[in-house]
Short mmCIF file of C-alpha atoms in Angstrom, two decimals:
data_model
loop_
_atom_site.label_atom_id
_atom_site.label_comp_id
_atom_site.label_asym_id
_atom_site.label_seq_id
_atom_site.Cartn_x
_atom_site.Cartn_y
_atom_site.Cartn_z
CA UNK A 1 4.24 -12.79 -4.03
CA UNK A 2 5.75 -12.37 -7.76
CA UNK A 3 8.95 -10.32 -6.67
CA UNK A 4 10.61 -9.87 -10.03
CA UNK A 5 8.82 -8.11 -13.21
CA UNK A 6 10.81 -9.33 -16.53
CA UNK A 7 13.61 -6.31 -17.49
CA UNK A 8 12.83 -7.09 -21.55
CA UNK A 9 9.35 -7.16 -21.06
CA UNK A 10 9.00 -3.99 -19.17
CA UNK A 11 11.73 -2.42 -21.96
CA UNK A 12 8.94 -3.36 -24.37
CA UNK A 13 5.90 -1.87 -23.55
CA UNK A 14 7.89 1.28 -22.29
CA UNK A 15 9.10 1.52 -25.58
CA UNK A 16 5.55 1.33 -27.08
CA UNK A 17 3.92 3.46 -24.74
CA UNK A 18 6.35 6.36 -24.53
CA UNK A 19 7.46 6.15 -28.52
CA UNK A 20 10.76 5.88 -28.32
CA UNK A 21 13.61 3.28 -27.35
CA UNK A 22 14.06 2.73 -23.82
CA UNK A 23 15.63 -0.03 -21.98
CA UNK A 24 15.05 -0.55 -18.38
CA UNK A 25 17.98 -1.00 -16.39
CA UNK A 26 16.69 -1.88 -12.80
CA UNK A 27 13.24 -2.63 -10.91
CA UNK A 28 12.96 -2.50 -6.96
CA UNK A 29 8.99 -3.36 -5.24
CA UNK A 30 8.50 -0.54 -3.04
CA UNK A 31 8.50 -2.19 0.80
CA UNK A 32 5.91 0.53 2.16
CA UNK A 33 2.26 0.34 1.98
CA UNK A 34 0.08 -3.22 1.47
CA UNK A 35 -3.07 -1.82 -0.77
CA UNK A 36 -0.87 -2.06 -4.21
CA UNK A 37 2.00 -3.40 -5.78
CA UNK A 38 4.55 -0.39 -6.22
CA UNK A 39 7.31 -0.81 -8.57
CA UNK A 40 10.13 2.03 -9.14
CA UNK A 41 11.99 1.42 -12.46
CA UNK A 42 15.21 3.13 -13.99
CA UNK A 43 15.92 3.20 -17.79
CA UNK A 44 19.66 3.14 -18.87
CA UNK A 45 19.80 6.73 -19.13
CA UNK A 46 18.65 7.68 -15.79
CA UNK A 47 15.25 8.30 -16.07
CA UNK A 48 12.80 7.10 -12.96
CA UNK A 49 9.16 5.98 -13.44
CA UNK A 50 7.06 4.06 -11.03
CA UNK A 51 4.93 1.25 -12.22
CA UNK A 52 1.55 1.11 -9.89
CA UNK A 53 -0.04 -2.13 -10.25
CA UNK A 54 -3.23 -3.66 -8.76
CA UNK A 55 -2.21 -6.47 -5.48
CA UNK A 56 -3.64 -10.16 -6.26
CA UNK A 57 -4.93 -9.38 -2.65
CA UNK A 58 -5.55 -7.12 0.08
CA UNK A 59 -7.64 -4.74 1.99
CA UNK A 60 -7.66 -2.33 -0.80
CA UNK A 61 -8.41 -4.73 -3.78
CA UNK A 62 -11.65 -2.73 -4.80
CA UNK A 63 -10.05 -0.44 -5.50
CA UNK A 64 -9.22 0.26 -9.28
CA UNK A 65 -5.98 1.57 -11.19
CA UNK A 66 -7.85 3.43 -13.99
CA UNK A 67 -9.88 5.90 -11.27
CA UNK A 68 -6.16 5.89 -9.41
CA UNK A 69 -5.11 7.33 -13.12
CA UNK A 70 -7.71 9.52 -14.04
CA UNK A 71 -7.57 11.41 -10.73
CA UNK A 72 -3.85 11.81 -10.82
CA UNK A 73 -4.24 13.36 -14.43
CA UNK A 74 -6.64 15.76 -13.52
CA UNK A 75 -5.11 16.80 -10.19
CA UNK A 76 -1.92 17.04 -12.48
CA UNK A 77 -2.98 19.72 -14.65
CA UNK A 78 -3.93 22.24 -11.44
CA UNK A 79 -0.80 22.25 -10.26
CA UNK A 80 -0.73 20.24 -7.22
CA UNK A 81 2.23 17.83 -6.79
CA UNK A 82 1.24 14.96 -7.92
CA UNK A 83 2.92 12.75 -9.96
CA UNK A 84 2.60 12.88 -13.92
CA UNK A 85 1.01 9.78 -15.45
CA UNK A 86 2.07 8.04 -18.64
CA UNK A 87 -0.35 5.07 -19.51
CA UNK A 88 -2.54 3.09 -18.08
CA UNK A 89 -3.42 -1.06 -18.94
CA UNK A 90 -6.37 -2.12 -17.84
CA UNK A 91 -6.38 -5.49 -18.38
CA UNK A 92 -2.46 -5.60 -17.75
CA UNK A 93 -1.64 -6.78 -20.59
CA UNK A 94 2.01 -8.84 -19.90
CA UNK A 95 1.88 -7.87 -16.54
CA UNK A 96 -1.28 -9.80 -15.76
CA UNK A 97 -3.19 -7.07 -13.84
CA UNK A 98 -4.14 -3.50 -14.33
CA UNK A 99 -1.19 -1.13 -13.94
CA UNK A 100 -0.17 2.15 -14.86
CA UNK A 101 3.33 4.29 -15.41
CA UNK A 102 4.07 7.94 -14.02
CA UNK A 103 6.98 9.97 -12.91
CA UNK A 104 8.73 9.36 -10.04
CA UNK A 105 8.61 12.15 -7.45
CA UNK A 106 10.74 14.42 -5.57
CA UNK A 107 11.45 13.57 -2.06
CA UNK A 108 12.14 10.85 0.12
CA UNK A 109 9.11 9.29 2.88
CA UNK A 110 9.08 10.99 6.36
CA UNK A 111 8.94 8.17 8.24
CA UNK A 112 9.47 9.40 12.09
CA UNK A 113 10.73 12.26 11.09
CA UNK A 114 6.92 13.98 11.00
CA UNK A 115 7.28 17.95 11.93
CA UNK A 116 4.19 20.04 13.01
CA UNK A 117 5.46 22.01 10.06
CA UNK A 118 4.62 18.76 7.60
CA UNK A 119 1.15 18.60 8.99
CA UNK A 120 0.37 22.27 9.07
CA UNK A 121 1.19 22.31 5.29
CA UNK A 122 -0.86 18.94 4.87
CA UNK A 123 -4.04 20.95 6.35
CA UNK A 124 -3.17 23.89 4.02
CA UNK A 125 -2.82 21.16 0.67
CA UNK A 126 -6.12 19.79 1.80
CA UNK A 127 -7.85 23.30 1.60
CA UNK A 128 -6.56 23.92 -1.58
CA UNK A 129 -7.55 20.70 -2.90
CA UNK A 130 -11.10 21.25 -2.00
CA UNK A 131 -11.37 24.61 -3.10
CA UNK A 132 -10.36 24.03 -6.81
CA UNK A 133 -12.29 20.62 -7.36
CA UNK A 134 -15.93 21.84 -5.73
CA UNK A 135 -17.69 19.54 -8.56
CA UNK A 136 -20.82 21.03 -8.71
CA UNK A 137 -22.83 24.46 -7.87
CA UNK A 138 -25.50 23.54 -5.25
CA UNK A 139 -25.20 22.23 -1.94
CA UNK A 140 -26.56 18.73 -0.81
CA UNK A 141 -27.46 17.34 2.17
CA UNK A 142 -24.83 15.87 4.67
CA UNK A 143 -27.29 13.42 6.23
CA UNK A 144 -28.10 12.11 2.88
CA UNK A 145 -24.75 11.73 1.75
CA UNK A 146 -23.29 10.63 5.07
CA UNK A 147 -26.60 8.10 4.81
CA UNK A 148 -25.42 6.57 2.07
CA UNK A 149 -21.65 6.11 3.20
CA UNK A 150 -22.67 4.30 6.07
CA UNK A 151 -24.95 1.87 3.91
CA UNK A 152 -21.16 1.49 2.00
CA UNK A 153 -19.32 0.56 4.92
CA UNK A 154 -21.90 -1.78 6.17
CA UNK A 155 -21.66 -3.49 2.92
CA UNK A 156 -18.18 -3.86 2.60
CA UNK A 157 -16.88 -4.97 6.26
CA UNK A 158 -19.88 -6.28 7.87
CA UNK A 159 -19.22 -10.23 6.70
CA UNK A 160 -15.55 -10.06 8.31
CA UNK A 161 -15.41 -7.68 10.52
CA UNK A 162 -19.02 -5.49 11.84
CA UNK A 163 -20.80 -8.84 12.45
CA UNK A 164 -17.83 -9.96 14.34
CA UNK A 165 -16.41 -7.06 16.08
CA UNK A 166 -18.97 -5.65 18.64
CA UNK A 167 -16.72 -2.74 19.36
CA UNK A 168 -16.74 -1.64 15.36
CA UNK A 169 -20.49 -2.28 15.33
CA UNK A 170 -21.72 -0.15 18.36
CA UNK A 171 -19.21 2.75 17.00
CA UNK A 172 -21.47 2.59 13.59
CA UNK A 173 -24.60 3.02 15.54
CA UNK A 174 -23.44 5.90 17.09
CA UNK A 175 -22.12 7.30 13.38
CA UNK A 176 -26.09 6.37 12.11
CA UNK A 177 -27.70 8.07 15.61
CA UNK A 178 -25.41 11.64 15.10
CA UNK A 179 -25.32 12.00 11.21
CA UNK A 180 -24.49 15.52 10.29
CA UNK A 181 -27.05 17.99 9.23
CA UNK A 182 -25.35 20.78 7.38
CA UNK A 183 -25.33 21.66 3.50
CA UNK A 184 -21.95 21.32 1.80
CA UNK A 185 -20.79 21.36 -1.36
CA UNK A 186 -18.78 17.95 -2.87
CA UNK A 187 -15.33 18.29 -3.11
CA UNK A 188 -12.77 15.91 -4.97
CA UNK A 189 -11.33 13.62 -1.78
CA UNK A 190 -7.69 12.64 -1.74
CA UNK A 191 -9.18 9.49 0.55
CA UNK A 192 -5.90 8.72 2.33
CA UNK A 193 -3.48 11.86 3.26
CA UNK A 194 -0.87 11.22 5.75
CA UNK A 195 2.71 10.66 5.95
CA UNK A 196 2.56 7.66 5.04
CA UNK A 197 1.36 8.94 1.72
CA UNK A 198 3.82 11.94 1.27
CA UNK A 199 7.37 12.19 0.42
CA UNK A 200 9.39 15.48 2.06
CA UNK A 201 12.33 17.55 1.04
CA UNK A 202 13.70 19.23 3.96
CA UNK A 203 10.37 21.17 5.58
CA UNK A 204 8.50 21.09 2.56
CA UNK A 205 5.82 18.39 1.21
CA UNK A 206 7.21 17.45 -2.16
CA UNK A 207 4.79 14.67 -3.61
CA UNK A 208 0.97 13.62 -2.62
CA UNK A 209 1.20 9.85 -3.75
CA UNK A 210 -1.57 6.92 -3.49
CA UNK A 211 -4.82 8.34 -4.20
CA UNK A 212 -7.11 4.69 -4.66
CA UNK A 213 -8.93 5.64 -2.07
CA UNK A 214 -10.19 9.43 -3.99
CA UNK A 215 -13.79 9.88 -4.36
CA UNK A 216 -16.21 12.99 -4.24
CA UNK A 217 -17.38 13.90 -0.98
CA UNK A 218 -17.67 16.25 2.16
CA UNK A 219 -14.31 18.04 2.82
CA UNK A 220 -14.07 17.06 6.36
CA UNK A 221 -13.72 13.27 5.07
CA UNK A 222 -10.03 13.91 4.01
CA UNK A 223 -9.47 16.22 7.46
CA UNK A 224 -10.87 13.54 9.75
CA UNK A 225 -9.03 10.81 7.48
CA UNK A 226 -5.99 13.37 8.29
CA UNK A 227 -6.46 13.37 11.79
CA UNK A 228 -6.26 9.76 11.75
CA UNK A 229 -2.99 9.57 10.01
CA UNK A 230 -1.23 12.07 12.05
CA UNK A 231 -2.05 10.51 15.76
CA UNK A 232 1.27 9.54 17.32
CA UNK A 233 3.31 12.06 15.07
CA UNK A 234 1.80 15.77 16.47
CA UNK A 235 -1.50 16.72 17.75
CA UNK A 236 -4.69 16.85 15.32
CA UNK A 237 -4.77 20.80 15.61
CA UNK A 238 -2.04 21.21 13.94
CA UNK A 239 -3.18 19.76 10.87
CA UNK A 240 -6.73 21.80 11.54
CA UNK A 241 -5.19 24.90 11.94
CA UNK A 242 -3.36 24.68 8.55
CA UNK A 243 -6.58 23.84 6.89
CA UNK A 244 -8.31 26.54 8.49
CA UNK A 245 -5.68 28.95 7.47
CA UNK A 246 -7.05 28.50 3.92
CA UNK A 247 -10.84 28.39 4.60
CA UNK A 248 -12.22 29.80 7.94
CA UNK A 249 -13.82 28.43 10.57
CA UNK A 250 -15.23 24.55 10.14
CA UNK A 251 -18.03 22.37 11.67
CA UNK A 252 -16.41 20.77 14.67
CA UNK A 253 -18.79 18.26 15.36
CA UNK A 254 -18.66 17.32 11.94
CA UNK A 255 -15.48 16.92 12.32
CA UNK A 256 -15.89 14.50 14.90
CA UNK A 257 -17.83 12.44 13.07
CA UNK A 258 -15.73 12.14 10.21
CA UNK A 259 -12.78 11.37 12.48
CA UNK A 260 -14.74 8.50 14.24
CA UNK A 261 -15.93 7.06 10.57
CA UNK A 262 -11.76 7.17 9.23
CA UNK A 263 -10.78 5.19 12.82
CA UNK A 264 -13.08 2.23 11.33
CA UNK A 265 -12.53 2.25 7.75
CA UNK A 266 -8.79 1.75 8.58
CA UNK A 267 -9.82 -0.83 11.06
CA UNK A 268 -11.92 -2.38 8.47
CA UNK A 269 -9.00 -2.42 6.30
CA UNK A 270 -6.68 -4.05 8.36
CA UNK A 271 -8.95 -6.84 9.26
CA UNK A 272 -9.51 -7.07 5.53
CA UNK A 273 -6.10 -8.13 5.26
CA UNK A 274 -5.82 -10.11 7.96
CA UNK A 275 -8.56 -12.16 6.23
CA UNK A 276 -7.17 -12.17 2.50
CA UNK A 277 -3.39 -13.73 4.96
CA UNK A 278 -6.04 -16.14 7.00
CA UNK A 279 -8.08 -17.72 3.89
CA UNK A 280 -4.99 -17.95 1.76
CA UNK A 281 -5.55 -15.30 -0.89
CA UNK A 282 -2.12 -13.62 0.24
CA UNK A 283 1.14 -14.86 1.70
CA UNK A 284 2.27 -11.60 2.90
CA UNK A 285 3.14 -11.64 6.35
CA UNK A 286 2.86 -7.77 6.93
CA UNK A 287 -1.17 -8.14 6.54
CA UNK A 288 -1.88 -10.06 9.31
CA UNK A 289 0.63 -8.25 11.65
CA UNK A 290 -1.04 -5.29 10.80
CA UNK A 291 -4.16 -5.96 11.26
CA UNK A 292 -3.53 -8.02 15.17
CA UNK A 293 -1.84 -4.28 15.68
CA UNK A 294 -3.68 -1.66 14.08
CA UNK A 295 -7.61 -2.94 14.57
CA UNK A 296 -8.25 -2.66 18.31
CA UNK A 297 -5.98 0.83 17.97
CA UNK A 298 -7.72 2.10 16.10
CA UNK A 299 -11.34 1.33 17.37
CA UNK A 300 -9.68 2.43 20.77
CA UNK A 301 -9.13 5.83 18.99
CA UNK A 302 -12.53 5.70 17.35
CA UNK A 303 -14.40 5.68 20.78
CA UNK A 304 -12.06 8.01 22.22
CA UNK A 305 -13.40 10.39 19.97
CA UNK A 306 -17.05 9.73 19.77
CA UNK A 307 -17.48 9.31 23.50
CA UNK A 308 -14.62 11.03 25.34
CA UNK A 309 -13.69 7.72 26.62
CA UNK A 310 -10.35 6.83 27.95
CA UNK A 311 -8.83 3.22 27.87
CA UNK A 312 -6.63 1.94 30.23
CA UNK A 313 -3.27 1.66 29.39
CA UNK A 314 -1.48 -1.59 30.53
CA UNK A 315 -3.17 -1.51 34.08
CA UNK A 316 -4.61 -4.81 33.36
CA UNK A 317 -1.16 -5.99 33.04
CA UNK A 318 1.02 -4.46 35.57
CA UNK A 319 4.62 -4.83 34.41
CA UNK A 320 4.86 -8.25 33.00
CA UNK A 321 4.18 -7.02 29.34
CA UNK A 322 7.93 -6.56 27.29
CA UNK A 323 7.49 -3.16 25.28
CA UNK A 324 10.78 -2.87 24.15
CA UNK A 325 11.04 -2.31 20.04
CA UNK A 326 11.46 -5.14 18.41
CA UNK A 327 14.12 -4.79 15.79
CA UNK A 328 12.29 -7.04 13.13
CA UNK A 329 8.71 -8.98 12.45
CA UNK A 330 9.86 -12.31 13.88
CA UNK A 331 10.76 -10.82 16.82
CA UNK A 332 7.38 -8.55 17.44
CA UNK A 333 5.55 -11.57 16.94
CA UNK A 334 7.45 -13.73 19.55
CA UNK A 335 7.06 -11.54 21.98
CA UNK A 336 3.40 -11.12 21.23
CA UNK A 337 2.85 -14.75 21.85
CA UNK A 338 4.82 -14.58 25.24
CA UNK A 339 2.57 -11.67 26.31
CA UNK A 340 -0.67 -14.02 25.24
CA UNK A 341 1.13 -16.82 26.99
CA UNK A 342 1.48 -14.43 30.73
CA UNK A 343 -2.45 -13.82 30.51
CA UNK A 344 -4.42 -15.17 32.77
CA UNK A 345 -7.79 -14.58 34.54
CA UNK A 346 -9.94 -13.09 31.66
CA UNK A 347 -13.54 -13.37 30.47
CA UNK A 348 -14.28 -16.35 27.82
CA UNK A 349 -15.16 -13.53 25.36
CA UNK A 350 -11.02 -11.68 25.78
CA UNK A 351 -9.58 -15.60 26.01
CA UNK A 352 -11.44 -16.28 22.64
CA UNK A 353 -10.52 -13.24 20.95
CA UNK A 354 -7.06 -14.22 22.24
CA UNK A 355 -6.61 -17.44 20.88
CA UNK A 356 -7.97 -16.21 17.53
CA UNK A 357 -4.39 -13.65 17.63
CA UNK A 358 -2.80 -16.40 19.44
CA UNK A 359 -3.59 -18.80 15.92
CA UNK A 360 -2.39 -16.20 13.58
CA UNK A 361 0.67 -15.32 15.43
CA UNK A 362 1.67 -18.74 15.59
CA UNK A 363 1.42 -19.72 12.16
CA UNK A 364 3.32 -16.17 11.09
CA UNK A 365 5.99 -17.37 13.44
CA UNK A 366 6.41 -20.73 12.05
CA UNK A 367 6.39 -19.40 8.71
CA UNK A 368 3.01 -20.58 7.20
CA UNK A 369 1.61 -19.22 3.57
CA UNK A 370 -1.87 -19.43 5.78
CA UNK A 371 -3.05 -20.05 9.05
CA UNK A 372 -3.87 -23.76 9.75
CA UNK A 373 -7.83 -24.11 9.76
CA UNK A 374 -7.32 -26.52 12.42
CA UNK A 375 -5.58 -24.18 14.36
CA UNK A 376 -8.56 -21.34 13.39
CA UNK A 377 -11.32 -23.79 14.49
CA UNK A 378 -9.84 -24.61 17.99
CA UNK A 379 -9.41 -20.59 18.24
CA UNK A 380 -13.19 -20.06 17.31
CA UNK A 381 -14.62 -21.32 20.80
CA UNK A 382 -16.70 -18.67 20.99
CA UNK A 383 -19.75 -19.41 19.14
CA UNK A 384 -21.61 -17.51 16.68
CA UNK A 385 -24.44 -17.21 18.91
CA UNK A 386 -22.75 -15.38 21.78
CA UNK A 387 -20.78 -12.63 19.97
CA UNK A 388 -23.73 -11.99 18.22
CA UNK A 389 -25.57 -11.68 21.71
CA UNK A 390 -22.84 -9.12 22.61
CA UNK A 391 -23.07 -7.38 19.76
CA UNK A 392 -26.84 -7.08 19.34
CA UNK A 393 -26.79 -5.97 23.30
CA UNK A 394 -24.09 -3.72 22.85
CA UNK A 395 -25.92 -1.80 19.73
CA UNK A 396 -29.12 -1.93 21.28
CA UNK A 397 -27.82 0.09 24.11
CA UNK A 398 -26.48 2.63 21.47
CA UNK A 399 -29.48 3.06 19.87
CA UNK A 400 -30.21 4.74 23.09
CA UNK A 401 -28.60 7.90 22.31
CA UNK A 402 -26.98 10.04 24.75
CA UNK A 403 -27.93 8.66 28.36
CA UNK A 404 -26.90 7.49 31.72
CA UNK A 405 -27.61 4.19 30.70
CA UNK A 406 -24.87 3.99 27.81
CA UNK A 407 -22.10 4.70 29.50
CA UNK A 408 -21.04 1.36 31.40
CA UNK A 409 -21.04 -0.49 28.06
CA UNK A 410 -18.97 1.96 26.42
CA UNK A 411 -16.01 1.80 28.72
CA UNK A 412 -16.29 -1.85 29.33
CA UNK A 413 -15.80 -2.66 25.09
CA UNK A 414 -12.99 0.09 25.30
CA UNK A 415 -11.35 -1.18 27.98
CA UNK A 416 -11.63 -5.12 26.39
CA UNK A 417 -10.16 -4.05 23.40
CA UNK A 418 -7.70 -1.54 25.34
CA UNK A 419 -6.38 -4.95 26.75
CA UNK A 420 -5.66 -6.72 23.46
CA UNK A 421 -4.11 -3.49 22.09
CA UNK A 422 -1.75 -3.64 25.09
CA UNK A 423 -0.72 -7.45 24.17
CA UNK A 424 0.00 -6.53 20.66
CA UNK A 425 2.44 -3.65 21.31
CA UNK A 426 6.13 -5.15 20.37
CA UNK A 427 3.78 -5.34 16.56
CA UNK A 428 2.48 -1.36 17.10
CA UNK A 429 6.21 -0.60 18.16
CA UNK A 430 7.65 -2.17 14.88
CA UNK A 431 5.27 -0.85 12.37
CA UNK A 432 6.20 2.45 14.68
CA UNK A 433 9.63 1.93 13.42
CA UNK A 434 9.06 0.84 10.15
CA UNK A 435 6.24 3.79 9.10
CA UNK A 436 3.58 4.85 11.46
CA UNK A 437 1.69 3.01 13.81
CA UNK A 438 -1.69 5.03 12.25
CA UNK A 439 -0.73 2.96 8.95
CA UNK A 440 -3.18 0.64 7.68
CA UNK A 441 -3.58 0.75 3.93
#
């Protein structure tokens, strides 16, 4: 990971682009967030910028910097807090890979410090969002657009994660068998509100920042990717009731759905990562920790809302697990590996899907750029052929619809999962610490 950007270089093109002299005194890489490089400069006389570049890898690396831009500029001139951009490279120019310059903002990141009163005014930002950027006249169809998002996902995360992850799968089939029905009209989407994703002064929201994941959609989109984002900080109605505040009543089960569909595209994400970490496209450390934490949370979340179902919490375990906080990465990881190490007694398919963390952990512990394929194919028992059985069995059932017969294999992929989200909480409690366990960018 390039950890230094040249001072003259930077003084350069910041003297081109803004027309005047200007020599940069300082650079420091932003340490929150994984999608994109985040840079906050200061010039000699005091002025702050923050240079937004594209990552050489990561979960988030379709995304692109000049849509990032265009959005911010528009948003910009309406009045919402958003940051002022300055320029925009798209080929990078001496900086290798698309980037662009704005203001820095007000405000400093909430971290734990998340108040219903932050996430009531997030819910009344979101309404006011949607009701100045309706894009167009006439209503469409939600099933039709909802159609087509589905046929997205599927083609972004089934190769590394749907086609491996039965849980993630049979959640998808349920998305495709209750598609909402409802008219709407599209809305500019902010993609990714949250804390993580908002800087505070005092009670008040200051700055909406990181908007690579905007697009035009159904407003319920950015309230069920809200919902997501403030689990573990205050309860979902609070952001709902702020939002409501501003428009009325919404669609509930819509809702739902949209909630269930954010739960996976973060989950998607942080597998995404893991990947770009496991394959050697990235180095970074914090993607594959995120993504052992945050994917069978957040699929654990995802069924909780489609199907009312409730894991169990460390029952598997009884008291042997150490959930303590961790007070860095190093440590979260070794006592990861000691809670893999105390298991005993499980199915081949949870000892598989074991190992496979067990690989990854150990070659983050030992310091490796990537994980050793060696070490991947001893992890890999499991052949292609059976999880795909699973799966197909598992979606099959789904395809059901709402009946008695569903139910068993709901609870029993919630509670497999549950069980691996258990053994990877000293890596949920330090990204607790560090940001918010909901992160996965």
């Amino acid at each position: 990971m390039n950890e230094h950007i040249d001072l003259q270089v930077l003084s350069s093109l910041f003297s081109k682009f803004l027309s005047r002299p200007v020599v940069i005194k300082s650079t420091e890489r932003s340490s929150l967030g994984n999608g994109q490089e985040t840079w906050f400069v200061q010039t000699v006389d005091g002025d702050k910028y923050v240079l937004r570049r594209t990552a050489a890898a990561g979960p988030l690396e379709w995304t692109d910097r000049e849509s990032e831009y265009l959005v911010l500029q528009q948003l910009h001139a309406l009045g919402l807090p958003v940051p002022r951009v300055h320029w925009f490279e798209p080929q990078g120019g001496l900086l290798e890979r698309s980037y662009f310059v704005m203001d820095e903002m007000p405000g400093k990141p909430p971290r734990q410090n998340v108040s219903e009163h932050h996430m009531f005014q997030l819910g009344v930002i979101l309404a006011k969002l949607h009701t100045q950027t309706k894009t167009q006249e006439q209503p469409v169809s939600a099933q039709v657009h909802f159609s087509q998002l589905l046929i997205n996902v599927r083609a972004r995360y089934t190769e590394h994660f749907l086609a491996l992850d039965p849980l993630s799968a049979t959640l998808v089939v349920w998305l495709e068998q209750n598609l909402p029905v409802e008219e709407f009209l599209p809305v500019r989407l902010w993609g990714d509100p949250g804390p993580h994703n908002f800087l505070v002064e005092g009670d008040t929201i200051s700055a909406l920042l990181d908007w690579e994941m905007s697009s035009v959609g159904h407003p319920l989109e950015d309230l069920g990717s809200a919902f997501w984002s403030c689990m573990g900080f205050v309860e979902t109605s609070v952001v709902r009731n702020g939002y409501e505040s501003i428009t009325g009543s919404i669609n509930i089960s819509t809702l739902r759905w949209c909630e269930v569909l954010a739960h996976i595209i973060r989950a998607g994400q942080a597998r995404d990562g893991m990947h770009q970490f496991v394959i050697g496209r990235s180095n970074d450390p914090i993607l594959p920790a995120m993504g052992l934490a945050l994917v069978s949370a957040n699929l654990i979340r995802a069924a909780c809302a489609a199907w009312d179902t409730i894991p169990h919490t460390h029952s598997t375990h009884g008291d042997s697990l150490d959930t303590t906080a961790p007070e860095d990465l190093l440590s979260a990881i070794e006592r990861c590996i000691a809670n893999l190490n105390s298991i005993t007694n499980q199915d081949r398919w949870t000892l598989n899907r074991l190992k496979i963390a067990e690989a990854v952990l150990l070659g983050l512990h030992n310091g490796c750029s990537q994980v050793s394929l060696n070490q991947l194919s001893a992890a890999l028992e499991l052949s292609n052929a059976e999880i795909g059985g699973i799966l197909e069995t598992c979606c099959r059932l789904e395809s059901f619809g709402e009946s008695a017969t569903m139910k068993p294999h709901r609870q029993i992929l919630v509670d497999q999962y549950s069980r691996q989200r258990d053994l990877m909480e000293p890596l949920l409690s330090y990204f607790g610490k560090t940001t918010s366990t909901s992160v996965a960018k």
